Coordinates of C-alpha atoms in Angstrom, one line a residue:
Chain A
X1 CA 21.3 89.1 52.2
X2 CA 23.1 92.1 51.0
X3 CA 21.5 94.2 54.3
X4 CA 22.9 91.1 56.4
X5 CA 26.6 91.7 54.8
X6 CA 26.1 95.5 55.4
X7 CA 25.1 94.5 58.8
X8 CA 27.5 92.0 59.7
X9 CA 30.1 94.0 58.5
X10 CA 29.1 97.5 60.2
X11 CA 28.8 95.6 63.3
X12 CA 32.6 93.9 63.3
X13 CA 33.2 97.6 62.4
X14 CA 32.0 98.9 65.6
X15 CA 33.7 96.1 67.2
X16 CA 37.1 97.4 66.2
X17 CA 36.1 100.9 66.9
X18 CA 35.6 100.1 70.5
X19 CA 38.6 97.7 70.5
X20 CA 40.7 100.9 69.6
X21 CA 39.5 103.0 71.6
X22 CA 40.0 100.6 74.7
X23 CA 43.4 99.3 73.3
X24 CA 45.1 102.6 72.0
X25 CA 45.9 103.6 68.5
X26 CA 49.3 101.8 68.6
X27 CA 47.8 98.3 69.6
X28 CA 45.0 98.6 66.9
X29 CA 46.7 99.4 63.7
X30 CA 49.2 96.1 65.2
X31 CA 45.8 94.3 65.1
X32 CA 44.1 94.8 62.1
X33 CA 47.3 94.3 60.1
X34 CA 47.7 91.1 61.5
X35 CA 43.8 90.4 61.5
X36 CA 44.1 91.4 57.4
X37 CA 46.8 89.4 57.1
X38 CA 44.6 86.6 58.5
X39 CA 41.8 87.6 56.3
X40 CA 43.8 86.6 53.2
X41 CA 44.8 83.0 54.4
X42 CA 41.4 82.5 54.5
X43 CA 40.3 83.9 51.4
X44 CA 42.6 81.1 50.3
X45 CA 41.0 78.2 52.3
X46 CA 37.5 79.9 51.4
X47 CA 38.5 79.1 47.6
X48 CA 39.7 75.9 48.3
X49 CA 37.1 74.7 50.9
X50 CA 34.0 77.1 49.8
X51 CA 34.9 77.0 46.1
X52 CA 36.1 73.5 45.6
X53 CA 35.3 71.3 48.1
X54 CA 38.9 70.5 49.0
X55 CA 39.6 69.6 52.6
X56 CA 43.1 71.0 53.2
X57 CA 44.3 70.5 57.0
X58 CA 48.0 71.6 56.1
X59 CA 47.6 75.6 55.7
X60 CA 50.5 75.6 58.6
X61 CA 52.8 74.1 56.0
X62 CA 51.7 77.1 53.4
X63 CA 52.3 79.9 55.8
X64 CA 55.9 78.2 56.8
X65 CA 56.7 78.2 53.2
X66 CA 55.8 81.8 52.7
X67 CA 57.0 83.2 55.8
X68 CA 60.6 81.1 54.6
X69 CA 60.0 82.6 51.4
X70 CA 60.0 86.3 52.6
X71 CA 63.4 85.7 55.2
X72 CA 65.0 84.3 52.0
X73 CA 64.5 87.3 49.7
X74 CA 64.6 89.9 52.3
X75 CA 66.8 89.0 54.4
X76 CA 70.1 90.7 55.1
X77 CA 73.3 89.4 52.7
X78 CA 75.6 87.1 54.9
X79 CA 78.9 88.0 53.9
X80 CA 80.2 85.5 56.1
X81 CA 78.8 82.6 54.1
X82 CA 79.5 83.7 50.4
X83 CA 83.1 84.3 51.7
X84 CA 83.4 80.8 53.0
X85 CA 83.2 77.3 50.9
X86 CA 79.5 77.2 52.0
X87 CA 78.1 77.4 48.6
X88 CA 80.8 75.5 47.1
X89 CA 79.9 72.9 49.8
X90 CA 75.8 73.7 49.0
X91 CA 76.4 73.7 45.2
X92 CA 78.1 69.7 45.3
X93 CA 74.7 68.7 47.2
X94 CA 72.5 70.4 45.1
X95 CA 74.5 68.3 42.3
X96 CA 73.9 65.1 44.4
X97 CA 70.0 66.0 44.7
X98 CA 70.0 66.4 40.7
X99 CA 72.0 62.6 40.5
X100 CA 69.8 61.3 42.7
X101 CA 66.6 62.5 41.1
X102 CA 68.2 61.0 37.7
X103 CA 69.2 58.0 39.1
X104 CA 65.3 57.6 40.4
X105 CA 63.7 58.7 37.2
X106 CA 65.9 56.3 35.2
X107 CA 65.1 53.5 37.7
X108 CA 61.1 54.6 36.4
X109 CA 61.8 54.2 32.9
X110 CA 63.7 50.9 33.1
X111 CA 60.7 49.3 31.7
X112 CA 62.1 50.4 28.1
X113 CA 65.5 48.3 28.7
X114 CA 63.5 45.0 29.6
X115 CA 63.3 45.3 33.6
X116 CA 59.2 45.1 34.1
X117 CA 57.3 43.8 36.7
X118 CA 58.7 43.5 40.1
X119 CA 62.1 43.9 38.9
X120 CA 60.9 47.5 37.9
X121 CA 59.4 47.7 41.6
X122 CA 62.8 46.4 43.4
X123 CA 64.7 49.2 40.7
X124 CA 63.2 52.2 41.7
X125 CA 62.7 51.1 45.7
X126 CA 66.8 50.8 45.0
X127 CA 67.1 54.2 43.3
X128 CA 65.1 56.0 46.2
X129 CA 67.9 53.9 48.3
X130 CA 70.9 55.1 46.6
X131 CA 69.3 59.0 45.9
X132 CA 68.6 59.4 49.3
X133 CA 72.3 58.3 50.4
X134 CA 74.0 60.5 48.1
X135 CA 72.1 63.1 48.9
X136 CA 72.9 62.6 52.9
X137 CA 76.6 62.3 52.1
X138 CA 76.8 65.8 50.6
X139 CA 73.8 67.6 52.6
X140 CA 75.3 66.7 55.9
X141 CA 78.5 67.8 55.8
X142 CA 77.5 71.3 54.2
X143 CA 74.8 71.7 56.7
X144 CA 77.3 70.8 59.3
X145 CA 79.7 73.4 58.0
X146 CA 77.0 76.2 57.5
X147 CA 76.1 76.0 61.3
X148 CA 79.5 75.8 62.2
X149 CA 80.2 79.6 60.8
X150 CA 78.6 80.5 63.4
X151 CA 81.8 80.2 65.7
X152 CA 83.3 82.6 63.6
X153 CA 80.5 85.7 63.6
X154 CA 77.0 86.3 65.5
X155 CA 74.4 85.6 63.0
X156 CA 76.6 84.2 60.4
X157 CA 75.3 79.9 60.8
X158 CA 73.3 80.0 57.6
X159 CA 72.7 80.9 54.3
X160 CA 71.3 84.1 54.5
X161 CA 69.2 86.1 52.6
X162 CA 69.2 88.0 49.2
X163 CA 68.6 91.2 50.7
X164 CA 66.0 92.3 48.0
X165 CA 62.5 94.1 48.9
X166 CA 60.6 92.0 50.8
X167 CA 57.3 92.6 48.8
X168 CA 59.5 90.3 45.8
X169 CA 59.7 88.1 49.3
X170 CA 55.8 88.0 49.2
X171 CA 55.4 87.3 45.7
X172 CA 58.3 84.4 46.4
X173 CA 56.6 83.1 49.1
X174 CA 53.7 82.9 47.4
X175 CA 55.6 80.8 44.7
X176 CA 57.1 78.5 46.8
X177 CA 54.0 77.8 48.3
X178 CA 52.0 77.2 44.6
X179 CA 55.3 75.2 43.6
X180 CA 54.5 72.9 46.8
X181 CA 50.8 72.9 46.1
X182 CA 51.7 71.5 42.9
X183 CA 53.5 68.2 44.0
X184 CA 51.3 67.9 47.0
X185 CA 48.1 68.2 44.9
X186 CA 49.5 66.1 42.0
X187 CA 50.3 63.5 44.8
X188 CA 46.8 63.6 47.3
X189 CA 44.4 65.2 45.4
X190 CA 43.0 61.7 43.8
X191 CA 42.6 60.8 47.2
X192 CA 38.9 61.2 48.6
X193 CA 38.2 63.3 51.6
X194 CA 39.3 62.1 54.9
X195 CA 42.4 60.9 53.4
X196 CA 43.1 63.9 51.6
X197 CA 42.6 65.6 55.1
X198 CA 45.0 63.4 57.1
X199 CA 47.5 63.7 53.6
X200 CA 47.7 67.3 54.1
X201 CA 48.0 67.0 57.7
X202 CA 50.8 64.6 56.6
X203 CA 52.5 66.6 54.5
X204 CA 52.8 70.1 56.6
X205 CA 53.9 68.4 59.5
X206 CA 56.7 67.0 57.2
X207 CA 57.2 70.5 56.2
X208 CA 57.2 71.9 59.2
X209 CA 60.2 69.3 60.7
X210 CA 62.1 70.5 57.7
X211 CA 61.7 74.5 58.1
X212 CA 62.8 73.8 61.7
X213 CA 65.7 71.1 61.5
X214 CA 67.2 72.8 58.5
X215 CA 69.4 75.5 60.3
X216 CA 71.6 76.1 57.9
X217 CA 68.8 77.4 55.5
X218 CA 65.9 78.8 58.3
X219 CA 68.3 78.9 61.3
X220 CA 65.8 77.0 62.7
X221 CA 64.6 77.3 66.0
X222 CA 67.4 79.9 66.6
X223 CA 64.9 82.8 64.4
X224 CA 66.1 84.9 61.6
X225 CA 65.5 88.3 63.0
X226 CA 64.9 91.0 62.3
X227 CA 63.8 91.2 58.8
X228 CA 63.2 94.6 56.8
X229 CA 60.0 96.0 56.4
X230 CA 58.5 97.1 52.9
X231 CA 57.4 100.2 54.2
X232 CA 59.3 102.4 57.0
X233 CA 59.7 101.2 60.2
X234 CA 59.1 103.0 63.1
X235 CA 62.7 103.3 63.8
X236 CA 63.3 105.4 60.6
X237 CA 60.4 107.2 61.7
X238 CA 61.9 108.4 64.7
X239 CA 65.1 109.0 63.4
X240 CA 63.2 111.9 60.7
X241 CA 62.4 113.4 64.4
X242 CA 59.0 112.0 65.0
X243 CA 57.8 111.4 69.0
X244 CA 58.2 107.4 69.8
X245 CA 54.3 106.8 70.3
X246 CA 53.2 108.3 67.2
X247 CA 56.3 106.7 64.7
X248 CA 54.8 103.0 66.2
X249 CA 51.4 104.3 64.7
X250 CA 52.1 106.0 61.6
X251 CA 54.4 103.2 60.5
X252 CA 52.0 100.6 60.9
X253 CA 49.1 102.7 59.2
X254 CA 51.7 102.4 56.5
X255 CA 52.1 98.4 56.8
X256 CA 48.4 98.5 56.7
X257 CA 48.2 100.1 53.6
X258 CA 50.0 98.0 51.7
X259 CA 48.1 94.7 52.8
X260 CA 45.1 96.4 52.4
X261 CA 45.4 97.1 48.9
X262 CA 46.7 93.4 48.2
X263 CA 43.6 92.0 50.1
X264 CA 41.5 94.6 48.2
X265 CA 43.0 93.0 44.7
X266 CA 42.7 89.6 45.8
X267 CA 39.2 90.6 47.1
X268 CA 38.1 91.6 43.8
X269 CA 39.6 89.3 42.2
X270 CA 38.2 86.2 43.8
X271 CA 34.7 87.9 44.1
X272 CA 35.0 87.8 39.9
X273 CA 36.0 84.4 39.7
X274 CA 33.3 83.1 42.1
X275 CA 30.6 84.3 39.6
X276 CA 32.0 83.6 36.2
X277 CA 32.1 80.5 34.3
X278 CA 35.5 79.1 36.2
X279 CA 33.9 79.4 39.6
X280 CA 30.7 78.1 38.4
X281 CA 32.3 75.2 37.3
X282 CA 34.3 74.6 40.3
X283 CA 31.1 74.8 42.4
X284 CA 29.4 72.2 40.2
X285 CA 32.6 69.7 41.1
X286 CA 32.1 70.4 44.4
X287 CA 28.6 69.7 44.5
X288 CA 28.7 66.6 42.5
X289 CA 31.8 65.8 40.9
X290 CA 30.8 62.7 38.9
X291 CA 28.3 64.9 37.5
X292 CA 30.6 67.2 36.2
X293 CA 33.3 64.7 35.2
X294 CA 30.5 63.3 33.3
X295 CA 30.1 67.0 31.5
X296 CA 33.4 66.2 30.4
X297 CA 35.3 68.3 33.1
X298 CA 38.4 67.2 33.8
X299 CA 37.8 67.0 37.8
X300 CA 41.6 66.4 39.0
X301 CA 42.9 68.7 36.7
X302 CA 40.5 71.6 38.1
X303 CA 40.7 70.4 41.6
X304 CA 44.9 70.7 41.4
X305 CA 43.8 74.3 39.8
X306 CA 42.3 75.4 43.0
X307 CA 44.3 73.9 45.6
X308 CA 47.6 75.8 43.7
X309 CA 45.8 79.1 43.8
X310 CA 44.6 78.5 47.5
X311 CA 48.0 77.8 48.6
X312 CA 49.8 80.3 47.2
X313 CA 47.0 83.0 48.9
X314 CA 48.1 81.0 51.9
X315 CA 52.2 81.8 51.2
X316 CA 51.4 85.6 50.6
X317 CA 49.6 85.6 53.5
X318 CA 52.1 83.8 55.6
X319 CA 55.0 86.3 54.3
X320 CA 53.4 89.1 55.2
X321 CA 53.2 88.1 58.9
X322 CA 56.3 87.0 59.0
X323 CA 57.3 90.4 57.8
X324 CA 55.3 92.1 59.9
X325 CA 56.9 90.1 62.7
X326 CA 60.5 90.7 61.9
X327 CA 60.9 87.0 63.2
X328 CA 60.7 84.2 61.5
X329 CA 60.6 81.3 64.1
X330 CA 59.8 77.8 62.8
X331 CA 59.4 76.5 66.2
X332 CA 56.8 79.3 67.2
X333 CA 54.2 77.6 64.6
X334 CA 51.4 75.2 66.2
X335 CA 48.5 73.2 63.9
X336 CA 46.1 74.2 66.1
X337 CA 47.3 78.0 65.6
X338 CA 48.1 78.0 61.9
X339 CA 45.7 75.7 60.5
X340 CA 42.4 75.2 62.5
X341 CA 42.2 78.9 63.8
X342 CA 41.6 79.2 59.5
X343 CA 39.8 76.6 59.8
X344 CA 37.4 78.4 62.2
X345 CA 37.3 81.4 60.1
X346 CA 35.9 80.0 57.1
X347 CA 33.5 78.1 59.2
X348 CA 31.9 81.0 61.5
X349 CA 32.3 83.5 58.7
X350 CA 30.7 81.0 55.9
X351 CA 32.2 78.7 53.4
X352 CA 31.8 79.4 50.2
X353 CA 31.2 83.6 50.6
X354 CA 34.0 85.8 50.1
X355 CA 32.3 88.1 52.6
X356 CA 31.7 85.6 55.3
X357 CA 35.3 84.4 55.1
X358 CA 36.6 87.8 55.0
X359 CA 34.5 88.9 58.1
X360 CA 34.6 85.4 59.7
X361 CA 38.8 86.4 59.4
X362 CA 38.8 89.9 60.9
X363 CA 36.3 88.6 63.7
X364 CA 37.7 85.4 64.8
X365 CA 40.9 87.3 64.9
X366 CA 40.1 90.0 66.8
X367 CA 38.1 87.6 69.4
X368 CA 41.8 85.8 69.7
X369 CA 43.3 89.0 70.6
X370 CA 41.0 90.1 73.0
X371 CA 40.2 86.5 74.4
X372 CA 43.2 86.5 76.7
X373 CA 42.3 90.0 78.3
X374 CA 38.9 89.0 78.3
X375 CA 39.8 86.0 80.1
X376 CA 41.8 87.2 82.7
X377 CA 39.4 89.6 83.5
X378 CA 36.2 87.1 83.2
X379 CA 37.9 84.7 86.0
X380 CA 39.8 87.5 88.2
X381 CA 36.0 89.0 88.5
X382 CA 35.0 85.0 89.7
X383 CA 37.9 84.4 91.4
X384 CA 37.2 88.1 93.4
X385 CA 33.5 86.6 93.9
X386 CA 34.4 83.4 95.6
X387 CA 37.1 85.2 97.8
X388 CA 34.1 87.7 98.6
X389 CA 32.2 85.0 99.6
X390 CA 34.7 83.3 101.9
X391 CA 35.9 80.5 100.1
X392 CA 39.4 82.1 99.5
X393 CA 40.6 82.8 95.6
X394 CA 41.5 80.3 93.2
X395 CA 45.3 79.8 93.2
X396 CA 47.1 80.2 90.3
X397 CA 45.0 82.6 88.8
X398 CA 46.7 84.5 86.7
X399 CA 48.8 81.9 84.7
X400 CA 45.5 80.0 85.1
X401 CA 43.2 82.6 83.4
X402 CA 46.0 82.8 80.3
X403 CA 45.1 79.3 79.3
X404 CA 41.3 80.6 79.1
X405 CA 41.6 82.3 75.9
X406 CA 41.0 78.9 74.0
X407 CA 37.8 78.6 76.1
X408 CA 37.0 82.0 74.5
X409 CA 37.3 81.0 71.4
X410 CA 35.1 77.6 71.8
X411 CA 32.3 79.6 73.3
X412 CA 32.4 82.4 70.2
X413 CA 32.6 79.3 68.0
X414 CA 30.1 76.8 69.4
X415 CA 27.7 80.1 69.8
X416 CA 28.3 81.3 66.1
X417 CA 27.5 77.7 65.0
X418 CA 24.1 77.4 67.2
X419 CA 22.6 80.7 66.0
X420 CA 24.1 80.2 62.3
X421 CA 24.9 77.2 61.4
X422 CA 25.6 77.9 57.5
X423 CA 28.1 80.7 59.0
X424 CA 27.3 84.5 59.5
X425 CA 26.9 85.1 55.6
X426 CA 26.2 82.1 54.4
X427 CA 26.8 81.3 50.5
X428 CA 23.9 82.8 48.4
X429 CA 22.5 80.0 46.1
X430 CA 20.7 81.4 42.8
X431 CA 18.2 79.1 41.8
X432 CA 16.5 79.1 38.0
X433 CA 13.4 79.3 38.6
Chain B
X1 CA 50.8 53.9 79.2
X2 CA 52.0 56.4 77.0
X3 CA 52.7 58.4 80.1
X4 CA 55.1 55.6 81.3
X5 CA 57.4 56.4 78.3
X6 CA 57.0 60.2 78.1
X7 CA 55.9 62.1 81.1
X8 CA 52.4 62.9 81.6
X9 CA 51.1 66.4 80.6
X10 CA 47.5 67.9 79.8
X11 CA 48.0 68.2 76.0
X12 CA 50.0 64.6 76.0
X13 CA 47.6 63.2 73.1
X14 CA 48.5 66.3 70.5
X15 CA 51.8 64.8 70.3
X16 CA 50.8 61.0 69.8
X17 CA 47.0 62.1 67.6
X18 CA 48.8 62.6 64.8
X19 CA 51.0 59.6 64.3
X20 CA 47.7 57.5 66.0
X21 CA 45.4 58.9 62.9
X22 CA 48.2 58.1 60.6
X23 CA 48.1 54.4 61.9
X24 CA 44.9 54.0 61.7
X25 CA 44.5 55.7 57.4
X26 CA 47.7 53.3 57.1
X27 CA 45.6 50.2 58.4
X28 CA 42.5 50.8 56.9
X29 CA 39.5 52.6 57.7
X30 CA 36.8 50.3 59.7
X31 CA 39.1 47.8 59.4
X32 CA 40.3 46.3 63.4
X33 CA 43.4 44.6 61.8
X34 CA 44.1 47.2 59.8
X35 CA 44.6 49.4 62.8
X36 CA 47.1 46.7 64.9
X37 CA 48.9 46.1 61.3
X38 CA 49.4 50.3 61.0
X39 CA 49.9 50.4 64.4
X40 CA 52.7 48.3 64.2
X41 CA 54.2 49.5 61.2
X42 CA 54.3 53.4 61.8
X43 CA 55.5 52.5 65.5
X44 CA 58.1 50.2 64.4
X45 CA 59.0 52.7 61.6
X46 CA 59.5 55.6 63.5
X47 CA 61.6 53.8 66.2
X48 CA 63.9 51.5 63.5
X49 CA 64.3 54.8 61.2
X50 CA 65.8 56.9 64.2
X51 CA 68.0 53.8 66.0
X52 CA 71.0 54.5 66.0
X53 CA 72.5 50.7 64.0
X54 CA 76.4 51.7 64.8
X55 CA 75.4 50.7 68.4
X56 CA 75.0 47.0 67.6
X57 CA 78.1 47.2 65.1
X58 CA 80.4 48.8 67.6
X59 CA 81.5 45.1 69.0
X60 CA 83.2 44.2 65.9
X61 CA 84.7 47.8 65.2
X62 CA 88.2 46.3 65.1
X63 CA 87.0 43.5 62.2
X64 CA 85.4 46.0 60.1
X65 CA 86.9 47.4 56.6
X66 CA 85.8 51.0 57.3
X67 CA 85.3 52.9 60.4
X68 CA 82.1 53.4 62.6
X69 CA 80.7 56.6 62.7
X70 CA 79.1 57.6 66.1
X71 CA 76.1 58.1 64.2
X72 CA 74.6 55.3 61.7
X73 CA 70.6 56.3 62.0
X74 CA 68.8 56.2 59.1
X75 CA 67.3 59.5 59.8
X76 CA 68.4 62.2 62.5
X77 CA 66.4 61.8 65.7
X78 CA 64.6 65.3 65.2
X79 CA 62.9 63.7 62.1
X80 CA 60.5 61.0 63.9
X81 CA 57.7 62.7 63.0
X82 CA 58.1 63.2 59.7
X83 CA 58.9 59.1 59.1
X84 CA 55.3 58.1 60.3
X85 CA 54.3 60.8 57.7
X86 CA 56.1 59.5 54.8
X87 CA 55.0 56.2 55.3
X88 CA 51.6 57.4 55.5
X89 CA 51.8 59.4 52.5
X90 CA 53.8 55.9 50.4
X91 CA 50.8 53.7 51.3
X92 CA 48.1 56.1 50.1
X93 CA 50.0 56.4 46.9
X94 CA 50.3 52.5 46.7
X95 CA 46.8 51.9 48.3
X96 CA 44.5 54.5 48.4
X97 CA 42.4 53.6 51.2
X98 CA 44.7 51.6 53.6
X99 CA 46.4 48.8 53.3
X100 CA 43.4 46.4 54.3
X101 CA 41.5 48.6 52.0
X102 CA 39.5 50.4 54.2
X103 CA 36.1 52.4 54.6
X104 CA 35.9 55.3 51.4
X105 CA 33.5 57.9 51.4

């Protein structure tokens, strides 16, 4: 097993050696920050998925947290906005939020002044009516005032950032994405699998409309842009007299850096987890949680456990792209880019290995990357063939070929799965003998 | 039919997979009822929550004691999506496997 990982992993090595050499040194260190950045995100779903057992389908709702986490620390100040009657405006609904949760949590307690029963029901049913109004009456009009700044200065129409080092934006992110976890866990996780998955699903889609209709706090699909960068950006570079090419480089080695010692931290610290008593434990709920709940572990308690520290991998892992981006775009984010493609990972690298989903990261990653390349070049060679041959090219195919790269990525996938269907490194089981 | 209402594209069924699956938990799983029952809910849902109601009030603007805003939805238009969601999301809290109690694994 251990000579497999060595292998496996010198291989995807080699891989990026050659995919450096082809793509330049510029496009390469761009790649593997991004493919790191990846990496972690699926650490995350490899504890949740490999570890526990959980089936989480919403890792697109993690990442948009974190990425919104990051643009709200790090972001410039808008002077515009503190120098208006925004956060008056924002402070009165925050107010109404607070009355309405009151008014809700009252209506939930009513049982102690004598309302029971379907009274109790019609109460709180009422309460959520009455929150939700308040809440709209104030919300709208700030929102509507927010956005309207921007009339008076270019990139003025929300709230703006804190301006503080984004790194505290990573660690926010992170937060905000554990803080979610938290209600969304304490809400789905008694639910059993399939509707846990189509709950998650559920609830990141739900997410996600708010991160992009809420343009007063994300600027929505307008993009917050550009963000700082924790470590110097080319720009600065070149400004200290370095030559264009080499600033892109450097600057990104230095990007690089940084994630890699978070994913080397996270690494280690996941890797000690898996084998102690904690991530024993979690693998005997996974296995068989009655079992375990009959042990006298509290299953639900442990489950919300891992799905918090999943998520909030996810939210560091989303902030750093984001940051690395400079753009934070709530419109640019797709389920079928931000959640399966993890999906994927964890699958072809293995569930339940640290290595496999760490490799199955990097790889699928990289096989993304390349795919489009790969597949214009795959179908201009067919397209030159069949023109060769007299039949004329295929129209179209250029903008044709760019639709290809899912194609790609299905073959890698459907092949990885044929030849090792436990993943590349599969999860060791020690058995007493 | 779905292409009658919106226009017909290659990746036409991401946008209608989601709310179709949410139906379908909603209803039940296994259960054929269950599915027209969800069906009907979530679509009925989504279109009520985003109608805009000052439309069928704006005959009787003069007898009324306040006055109509342009826009009396329940939720903004951009937030369809999320109202199939929700509802989802209430009826697993209230029944977890559907509301005809369907199939659990």
């Amino acid at each position: 097993m251990m000579q497999r990982t060595l292998m496996m992993f010198a291989g995807l090595f080699a891989f990026f050696v050659v995919l450096g050499l082809l793509l330049g040194p510029a496009n390469i260190t761009l790649i593997l920050v991004q493919a790191f950045a990846y990496a972690l995100v699926a650490l995350g779903l490899n504890i949740q998925w490999g570890y526990g057992g959980l089936f989480n389908f919403g890792i697109m709702g993690f990442l948009m947290l974190g990425g919104f986490g990051v643009t709200f620390v790090a972001a410039p100040i808008n002077p515009v906005f503190w120098g208006s009657e925004g956060p008056m405006l924002l402070a009165r609904a925050v107010l109404a939020f607070a009355a309405g949760a009151l008014l809700v949590l009252g209506a939930r307690h009513a049982d102690r002044i004598g309302v029971k029963g379907r009274w109790k029901t019609a109460a709180i049913i009422l309460a959520w009516a009455i929150a939700y109004v308040i809440y709209r009456s104030q919300i709208d009009p700030a929102a509507q005032y927010i956005e309207a700044l921007e009339t008076q200065a270019p990139n003025a129409g929300w709230v703006g950032g804190l301006g503080l080092h984004p790194v505290l934006g990573w660690a926010f992110g992170g937060v905000l994405a554990a803080g979610v976890a938290y209600v969304v866990g304490r809400i789905c996780l008694g639910l059993r699998t399939d509707y846990l998955a189509i709950a998650t699903i559920g609830i990141s889609e739900i997410i996600r409309a708010l991160l992009k209709n809420m343009d007063w706090l994300t600027r929505g699909t307008r993009t917050a842009s550009p963000g700082p960068w924790p470590t110097p950006p080319p720009q600065q570079l070149q400004a200290a007299g370095m030559a264009i090419n080499d600033s892109f480089v450097y600057a990104r080695l230095g990007f690089l850096a940084l994630v890699l010692v978070i994913v080397v931290i996270v690494f280690f610290l996941v890797q000690r987890a898996y084998g102690g008593p904690w991530g024993r434990m979690m693998r005997a709920i996974r296995d068989n949680h009655i079992a375990a709940a009959s042990m006298g572990k509290n299953v639900t308690r442990r489950q919300l456990e891992i799905f918090i520290l999943g998520s909030a991998l996810m939210g560091v892992g989303g902030a750093i792209l984001v940051s690395f981006a400079q753009i934070y775009d709530p419109g640019a984010y797709q389920p079928i880019n931000h959640t399966f493609i993890f999906w994927t990972m964890v699958i072809v690298g293995g569930a339940g290995n640290n290595w496999g989903a760490l490799l199955g990261g990097l790889l699928i990653y990289a096989v993304m990357i390349v795919g489009d390349p790969a597949a214009q070049w795959i179908f201009g060679a067919i397209s030159q063939f069949s023109s060769d041959l007299g039949l004329g090219a295929i129209p179209d195919i250029q903008t044709r070929a760019s639709q290809m790269r899912v194609l790609i990525m299905g073959v890698v996938i459907v092949l990885a799965l044929r030849f090792a269907p436990r993943g590349l490194l599969p999860e060791v089981m020690k058995r007493e003998t | 039919m779905l292409a009658l209402d919106v226009s017909l594209k290659p990746d036409l069924a991401f946008n209608i997979l989601l709310p179709v699956f949410a139906a379908a938990i909603v209803g039940g799983l296994g259960q054929a009822y269950g599915a027209i029952a969800g069906g009907f809910l979530i679509g009925f849902a989504e279109t009520l929550a985003v109608f805009n109601w000052s439309v069928l009030l704006r005959p009787f603007r003069d007898n009324l004691p306040f006055t109509l805003p342009n826009d009396l939805s329940v939720v903004p238009t951009e937030y369809k999506l999320t109202v199939a969601f929700v509802i989802l999301v209430i009826v697993l809290l209230w029944r977890p496997t559907g509301i005809f109690k369907g199939a659990s694994s």
